DNA sequence: TTCCAGGAAATGG
DNA sequence: CCATTTCATGGA
């Protein structure tokens, strides 16, 4: 067993763990102490599984300390993994300072202190966002959690049984009917076909990490069920393209109502215009905007 | 009941 | 090439 504590002084701008893990970027973490997804985060801890040197997956739990900072616990030395996946080196105050001087953007940063971008692994992120189309955040998390629990390999940790994200081979072998039974709907054949591409070695999403941003987004659309928007989510949340600005329904509405000058005749052109408008941390700004606009309180207060 | 959700693929022009 | 239609499904 490995444990560690991360001092708040080493997390510039701090972290709100519940906000970061339940804001709709990541679907690979689960609250360990309850069935609810968006419940009371006080004292909560989250777990995920991580690949470990080609062997069995390992389990990682992270908890936010009341005094700030994080505690983690894992069956692998995970200090670097925690820092990288939660992007603890990002300076949130500097990012907020560099953001455009727009009231809605300032309000978003001010209202959601400690919200960080995450850096998840490419393959599970790809599958999760194939599942995300025409779905609410809480239901996407439910679908991904169900995939893990029903067909993911069990991993015993600290006396409890967890489940790793199912491998490409397992998802491909599960078949369309099984995935429909698990609630994926019309996305089931997309997931099967994409998983098969990866299992067969035809392509792997992490290959896109070495490309120029717009080339990476285009390349990712070769996977079944992946259009430009889903590809952008993989770019932003798993491949380190901080300039990516996924144009979902909420951001499209924001463009129409607040940034009409960024509206173009194609996804690529609109994305490019909004990216330039949102500045060097466009992806971070987008993540704050998305969460801010999506919350009912924001809609009522604005 | 109807509408909607971090859209994409298939089809029609 | 661009515009329209179809595709599941639970919650409000």
PDB file of C-alpha atoms in Angstrom, chain A residues 76-257:
ATOM      1  CA  UNK A  76       1.195   1.608  -6.608  1.00  0.00           C
ATOM      2  CA  UNK A  77       3.461   4.618  -6.035  1.00  0.00           C
ATOM      3  CA  UNK A  78       1.080   7.195  -7.470  1.00  0.00           C
ATOM      4  CA  UNK A  79       2.338  10.633  -6.435  1.00  0.00           C
ATOM      5  CA  UNK A  80       3.296  11.588  -9.992  1.00  0.00           C
ATOM      6  CA  UNK A  81       0.100  10.107 -11.422  1.00  0.00           C
ATOM      7  CA  UNK A  82      -2.074  12.202  -9.103  1.00  0.00           C
ATOM      8  CA  UNK A  83      -0.220  15.371  -9.971  1.00  0.00           C
ATOM      9  CA  UNK A  84      -0.376  14.712 -13.708  1.00  0.00           C
ATOM     10  CA  UNK A  85      -3.960  13.513 -14.008  1.00  0.00           C
ATOM     11  CA  UNK A  86      -5.333  16.346 -11.872  1.00  0.00           C
ATOM     12  CA  UNK A  87      -2.952  18.855 -13.494  1.00  0.00           C
ATOM     13  CA  UNK A  88      -1.903  20.205 -10.111  1.00  0.00           C
ATOM     14  CA  UNK A  89       0.851  22.331 -11.651  1.00  0.00           C
ATOM     15  CA  UNK A  90      -1.631  24.510 -13.563  1.00  0.00           C
ATOM     16  CA  UNK A  91      -1.758  27.994 -12.003  1.00  0.00           C
ATOM     17  CA  UNK A  92      -5.486  28.752 -11.846  1.00  0.00           C
ATOM     18  CA  UNK A  93      -5.041  32.375 -10.809  1.00  0.00           C
ATOM     19  CA  UNK A  94      -2.726  33.043 -13.732  1.00  0.00           C
ATOM     20  CA  UNK A  95      -5.147  31.336 -16.113  1.00  0.00           C
ATOM     21  CA  UNK A  96      -8.072  33.406 -14.818  1.00  0.00           C
ATOM     22  CA  UNK A  97      -5.949  36.512 -15.169  1.00  0.00           C
ATOM     23  CA  UNK A  98      -5.122  35.737 -18.807  1.00  0.00           C
ATOM     24  CA  UNK A  99      -8.779  35.014 -19.701  1.00  0.00           C
ATOM     25  CA  UNK A 100     -10.702  37.535 -21.839  1.00  0.00           C
ATOM     26  CA  UNK A 101     -12.200  40.515 -20.024  1.00  0.00           C
ATOM     27  CA  UNK A 102     -15.825  39.422 -20.403  1.00  0.00           C
ATOM     28  CA  UNK A 103     -18.337  39.490 -17.591  1.00  0.00           C
ATOM     29  CA  UNK A 104     -19.603  35.954 -18.133  1.00  0.00           C
ATOM     30  CA  UNK A 105     -16.058  34.569 -18.204  1.00  0.00           C
ATOM     31  CA  UNK A 106     -15.038  36.442 -15.066  1.00  0.00           C
ATOM     32  CA  UNK A 107     -18.213  35.227 -13.367  1.00  0.00           C
ATOM     33  CA  UNK A 108     -17.474  31.634 -14.367  1.00  0.00           C
ATOM     34  CA  UNK A 109     -13.950  31.727 -12.937  1.00  0.00           C
ATOM     35  CA  UNK A 110     -15.146  33.484  -9.799  1.00  0.00           C
ATOM     36  CA  UNK A 111     -18.037  31.100  -9.154  1.00  0.00           C
ATOM     37  CA  UNK A 112     -16.096  27.845  -9.542  1.00  0.00           C
ATOM     38  CA  UNK A 113     -12.784  28.275  -7.758  1.00  0.00           C
ATOM     39  CA  UNK A 114     -10.617  25.191  -7.838  1.00  0.00           C
ATOM     40  CA  UNK A 115     -12.039  23.728 -11.048  1.00  0.00           C
ATOM     41  CA  UNK A 116      -9.167  22.152 -12.959  1.00  0.00           C
ATOM     42  CA  UNK A 117      -8.829  20.544 -16.348  1.00  0.00           C
ATOM     43  CA  UNK A 118      -8.063  16.835 -16.070  1.00  0.00           C
ATOM     44  CA  UNK A 119      -5.692  14.650 -18.060  1.00  0.00           C
ATOM     45  CA  UNK A 120      -7.294  11.259 -18.557  1.00  0.00           C
ATOM     46  CA  UNK A 121      -6.040   8.285 -20.600  1.00  0.00           C
ATOM     47  CA  UNK A 122      -6.979   8.420 -24.293  1.00  0.00           C
ATOM     48  CA  UNK A 123      -8.751   5.123 -24.889  1.00  0.00           C
ATOM     49  CA  UNK A 124     -11.343   5.243 -22.051  1.00  0.00           C
ATOM     50  CA  UNK A 125     -11.923   8.923 -22.742  1.00  0.00           C
ATOM     51  CA  UNK A 126     -12.648   8.155 -26.382  1.00  0.00           C
ATOM     52  CA  UNK A 127     -15.222   5.511 -25.422  1.00  0.00           C
ATOM     53  CA  UNK A 128     -16.800   7.730 -22.752  1.00  0.00           C
ATOM     54  CA  UNK A 129     -17.322  10.590 -25.189  1.00  0.00           C
ATOM     55  CA  UNK A 130     -18.685   8.263 -27.878  1.00  0.00           C
ATOM     56  CA  UNK A 131     -21.267   7.436 -25.206  1.00  0.00           C
ATOM     57  CA  UNK A 132     -21.796  11.124 -24.427  1.00  0.00           C
ATOM     58  CA  UNK A 133     -23.765  12.102 -27.524  1.00  0.00           C
ATOM     59  CA  UNK A 134     -27.255  13.433 -26.737  1.00  0.00           C
ATOM     60  CA  UNK A 135     -26.831  12.515 -23.063  1.00  0.00           C
ATOM     61  CA  UNK A 136     -26.757  14.462 -19.820  1.00  0.00           C
ATOM     62  CA  UNK A 137     -23.591  14.476 -17.745  1.00  0.00           C
ATOM     63  CA  UNK A 138     -25.040  12.389 -14.913  1.00  0.00           C
ATOM     64  CA  UNK A 139     -26.275   9.744 -17.357  1.00  0.00           C
ATOM     65  CA  UNK A 140     -22.959   9.559 -19.186  1.00  0.00           C
ATOM     66  CA  UNK A 141     -21.288   8.846 -15.866  1.00  0.00           C
ATOM     67  CA  UNK A 142     -23.892   6.195 -15.161  1.00  0.00           C
ATOM     68  CA  UNK A 143     -23.268   4.485 -18.497  1.00  0.00           C
ATOM     69  CA  UNK A 144     -19.492   4.432 -18.081  1.00  0.00           C
ATOM     70  CA  UNK A 145     -19.747   3.243 -14.483  1.00  0.00           C
ATOM     71  CA  UNK A 146     -22.085   0.462 -15.612  1.00  0.00           C
ATOM     72  CA  UNK A 147     -19.618  -0.627 -18.310  1.00  0.00           C
ATOM     73  CA  UNK A 148     -16.898  -0.864 -15.696  1.00  0.00           C
ATOM     74  CA  UNK A 149     -18.972  -2.661 -13.100  1.00  0.00           C
ATOM     75  CA  UNK A 150     -20.593  -5.151 -15.479  1.00  0.00           C
ATOM     76  CA  UNK A 151     -17.774  -6.111 -17.837  1.00  0.00           C
ATOM     77  CA  UNK A 152     -14.606  -4.513 -16.424  1.00  0.00           C
ATOM     78  CA  UNK A 153     -11.971  -6.699 -14.795  1.00  0.00           C
ATOM     79  CA  UNK A 154     -12.284  -6.737 -10.986  1.00  0.00           C
ATOM     80  CA  UNK A 155      -9.399  -5.320  -8.972  1.00  0.00           C
ATOM     81  CA  UNK A 156      -9.162  -5.972  -5.241  1.00  0.00           C
ATOM     82  CA  UNK A 157      -7.836  -3.081  -3.227  1.00  0.00           C
ATOM     83  CA  UNK A 158      -7.770  -2.565   0.500  1.00  0.00           C
ATOM     84  CA  UNK A 159     -10.428  -5.249   1.014  1.00  0.00           C
ATOM     85  CA  UNK A 160     -12.847  -3.811  -1.575  1.00  0.00           C
ATOM     86  CA  UNK A 161     -13.462  -4.889  -5.155  1.00  0.00           C
ATOM     87  CA  UNK A 162     -13.231  -2.263  -7.875  1.00  0.00           C
ATOM     88  CA  UNK A 163     -13.500  -2.583 -11.639  1.00  0.00           C
ATOM     89  CA  UNK A 164     -11.113  -1.395 -14.302  1.00  0.00           C
ATOM     90  CA  UNK A 165     -12.393   0.173 -17.503  1.00  0.00           C
ATOM     91  CA  UNK A 166     -13.069  -2.720 -19.911  1.00  0.00           C
ATOM     92  CA  UNK A 167     -10.296  -3.396 -22.414  1.00  0.00           C
ATOM     93  CA  UNK A 168     -10.863  -2.871 -26.168  1.00  0.00           C
ATOM     94  CA  UNK A 169     -10.933  -6.664 -26.550  1.00  0.00           C
ATOM     95  CA  UNK A 170     -13.640  -6.985 -23.896  1.00  0.00           C
ATOM     96  CA  UNK A 171     -15.809  -4.209 -25.343  1.00  0.00           C
ATOM     97  CA  UNK A 172     -15.511  -5.617 -28.866  1.00  0.00           C
ATOM     98  CA  UNK A 173     -16.348  -9.111 -27.653  1.00  0.00           C
ATOM     99  CA  UNK A 174     -19.315  -7.890 -25.601  1.00  0.00           C
ATOM    100  CA  UNK A 175     -21.181  -7.093 -28.807  1.00  0.00           C
ATOM    101  CA  UNK A 176     -23.910  -4.643 -29.729  1.00  0.00           C
ATOM    102  CA  UNK A 177     -26.780  -6.444 -28.021  1.00  0.00           C
ATOM    103  CA  UNK A 178     -24.975  -6.667 -24.689  1.00  0.00           C
ATOM    104  CA  UNK A 179     -24.045  -2.978 -24.783  1.00  0.00           C
ATOM    105  CA  UNK A 180     -27.624  -2.043 -25.645  1.00  0.00           C
ATOM    106  CA  UNK A 181     -28.700  -4.031 -22.595  1.00  0.00           C
ATOM    107  CA  UNK A 182     -26.300  -1.879 -20.587  1.00  0.00           C
ATOM    108  CA  UNK A 183     -28.138   1.222 -21.762  1.00  0.00           C
ATOM    109  CA  UNK A 184     -25.898   2.570 -24.517  1.00  0.00           C
ATOM    110  CA  UNK A 185     -28.735   2.762 -27.045  1.00  0.00           C
ATOM    111  CA  UNK A 186     -27.736   3.596 -30.611  1.00  0.00           C
ATOM    112  CA  UNK A 187     -24.163   4.235 -29.416  1.00  0.00           C
ATOM    113  CA  UNK A 188     -23.643   0.483 -28.819  1.00  0.00           C
ATOM    114  CA  UNK A 189     -22.475  -0.384 -32.359  1.00  0.00           C
ATOM    115  CA  UNK A 190     -20.208   2.684 -32.398  1.00  0.00           C
ATOM    116  CA  UNK A 191     -18.459   1.511 -29.254  1.00  0.00           C
ATOM    117  CA  UNK A 192     -18.133  -2.057 -30.548  1.00  0.00           C
ATOM    118  CA  UNK A 193     -16.666  -0.950 -33.887  1.00  0.00           C
ATOM    119  CA  UNK A 194     -14.237   1.547 -32.345  1.00  0.00           C
ATOM    120  CA  UNK A 195     -13.132  -0.973 -29.701  1.00  0.00           C
ATOM    121  CA  UNK A 196     -12.496  -3.498 -32.453  1.00  0.00           C
ATOM    122  CA  UNK A 197     -10.345  -1.015 -34.382  1.00  0.00           C
ATOM    123  CA  UNK A 198      -8.202  -0.553 -31.284  1.00  0.00           C
ATOM    124  CA  UNK A 199      -8.132  -4.238 -30.341  1.00  0.00           C
ATOM    125  CA  UNK A 200      -7.093  -5.199 -33.877  1.00  0.00           C
ATOM    126  CA  UNK A 201      -4.279  -2.663 -33.808  1.00  0.00           C
ATOM    127  CA  UNK A 202      -5.737  -0.689 -36.728  1.00  0.00           C
ATOM    128  CA  UNK A 203      -5.405   2.569 -34.768  1.00  0.00           C
ATOM    129  CA  UNK A 204      -5.084   3.923 -31.229  1.00  0.00           C
ATOM    130  CA  UNK A 205      -6.332   7.374 -30.141  1.00  0.00           C
ATOM    131  CA  UNK A 206      -3.099   8.269 -28.339  1.00  0.00           C
ATOM    132  CA  UNK A 207      -1.378   8.355 -31.727  1.00  0.00           C
ATOM    133  CA  UNK A 208      -3.036  11.758 -32.245  1.00  0.00           C
ATOM    134  CA  UNK A 209      -1.071  13.237 -29.350  1.00  0.00           C
ATOM    135  CA  UNK A 210       1.939  13.742 -31.610  1.00  0.00           C
ATOM    136  CA  UNK A 211       0.056  15.685 -34.287  1.00  0.00           C
ATOM    137  CA  UNK A 212      -0.746  19.351 -34.767  1.00  0.00           C
ATOM    138  CA  UNK A 213      -4.024  20.167 -33.006  1.00  0.00           C
ATOM    139  CA  UNK A 214      -6.377  20.437 -35.995  1.00  0.00           C
ATOM    140  CA  UNK A 215      -4.769  17.406 -37.648  1.00  0.00           C
ATOM    141  CA  UNK A 216      -5.294  15.435 -34.439  1.00  0.00           C
ATOM    142  CA  UNK A 217      -8.980  16.373 -34.297  1.00  0.00           C
ATOM    143  CA  UNK A 218      -9.516  15.366 -37.906  1.00  0.00           C
ATOM    144  CA  UNK A 219      -7.571  12.115 -37.481  1.00  0.00           C
ATOM    145  CA  UNK A 220      -9.647  11.062 -34.471  1.00  0.00           C
ATOM    146  CA  UNK A 221     -12.854  11.150 -36.533  1.00  0.00           C
ATOM    147  CA  UNK A 222     -11.767   7.886 -38.154  1.00  0.00           C
ATOM    148  CA  UNK A 223     -13.125   6.102 -35.105  1.00  0.00           C
ATOM    149  CA  UNK A 224     -16.778   5.115 -35.410  1.00  0.00           C
ATOM    150  CA  UNK A 225     -19.102   7.418 -33.501  1.00  0.00           C
ATOM    151  CA  UNK A 226     -16.510  10.197 -33.369  1.00  0.00           C
ATOM    152  CA  UNK A 227     -17.249  13.521 -35.043  1.00  0.00           C
ATOM    153  CA  UNK A 228     -15.479  16.827 -34.590  1.00  0.00           C
ATOM    154  CA  UNK A 229     -17.002  17.612 -31.194  1.00  0.00           C
ATOM    155  CA  UNK A 230     -16.188  14.244 -29.589  1.00  0.00           C
ATOM    156  CA  UNK A 231     -12.716  14.417 -31.132  1.00  0.00           C
ATOM    157  CA  UNK A 232     -12.265  17.835 -29.525  1.00  0.00           C
ATOM    158  CA  UNK A 233     -13.184  16.423 -26.109  1.00  0.00           C
ATOM    159  CA  UNK A 234     -10.532  13.719 -26.467  1.00  0.00           C
ATOM    160  CA  UNK A 235      -8.020  16.364 -27.574  1.00  0.00           C
ATOM    161  CA  UNK A 236      -8.758  18.541 -24.544  1.00  0.00           C
ATOM    162  CA  UNK A 237      -9.305  16.029 -21.755  1.00  0.00           C
ATOM    163  CA  UNK A 238      -6.823  13.312 -22.737  1.00  0.00           C
ATOM    164  CA  UNK A 239      -4.269  14.457 -25.298  1.00  0.00           C
ATOM    165  CA  UNK A 240      -3.020  17.729 -23.842  1.00  0.00           C
ATOM    166  CA  UNK A 241      -4.376  20.070 -26.519  1.00  0.00           C
ATOM    167  CA  UNK A 242      -5.212  22.975 -24.212  1.00  0.00           C
ATOM    168  CA  UNK A 243      -6.326  25.097 -27.154  1.00  0.00           C
ATOM    169  CA  UNK A 244      -9.191  22.745 -28.005  1.00  0.00           C
ATOM    170  CA  UNK A 245     -12.687  24.214 -27.680  1.00  0.00           C
ATOM    171  CA  UNK A 246     -15.386  21.525 -28.024  1.00  0.00           C
ATOM    172  CA  UNK A 247     -18.524  23.071 -29.536  1.00  0.00           C
ATOM    173  CA  UNK A 248     -21.360  21.359 -27.687  1.00  0.00           C
ATOM    174  CA  UNK A 249     -24.927  22.599 -27.393  1.00  0.00           C
ATOM    175  CA  UNK A 250     -24.114  24.851 -24.417  1.00  0.00           C
ATOM    176  CA  UNK A 251     -21.158  26.504 -26.105  1.00  0.00           C
ATOM    177  CA  UNK A 252     -23.159  26.859 -29.344  1.00  0.00           C
ATOM    178  CA  UNK A 253     -25.806  28.726 -27.365  1.00  0.00           C
ATOM    179  CA  UNK A 254     -23.130  30.921 -25.803  1.00  0.00           C
ATOM    180  CA  UNK A 255     -21.780  31.717 -29.271  1.00  0.00           C
ATOM    181  CA  UNK A 256     -25.229  32.728 -30.497  1.00  0.00           C
ATOM    182  CA  UNK A 257     -25.986  34.878 -27.466  1.00  0.00           C
TER     183      UNK A 257
END
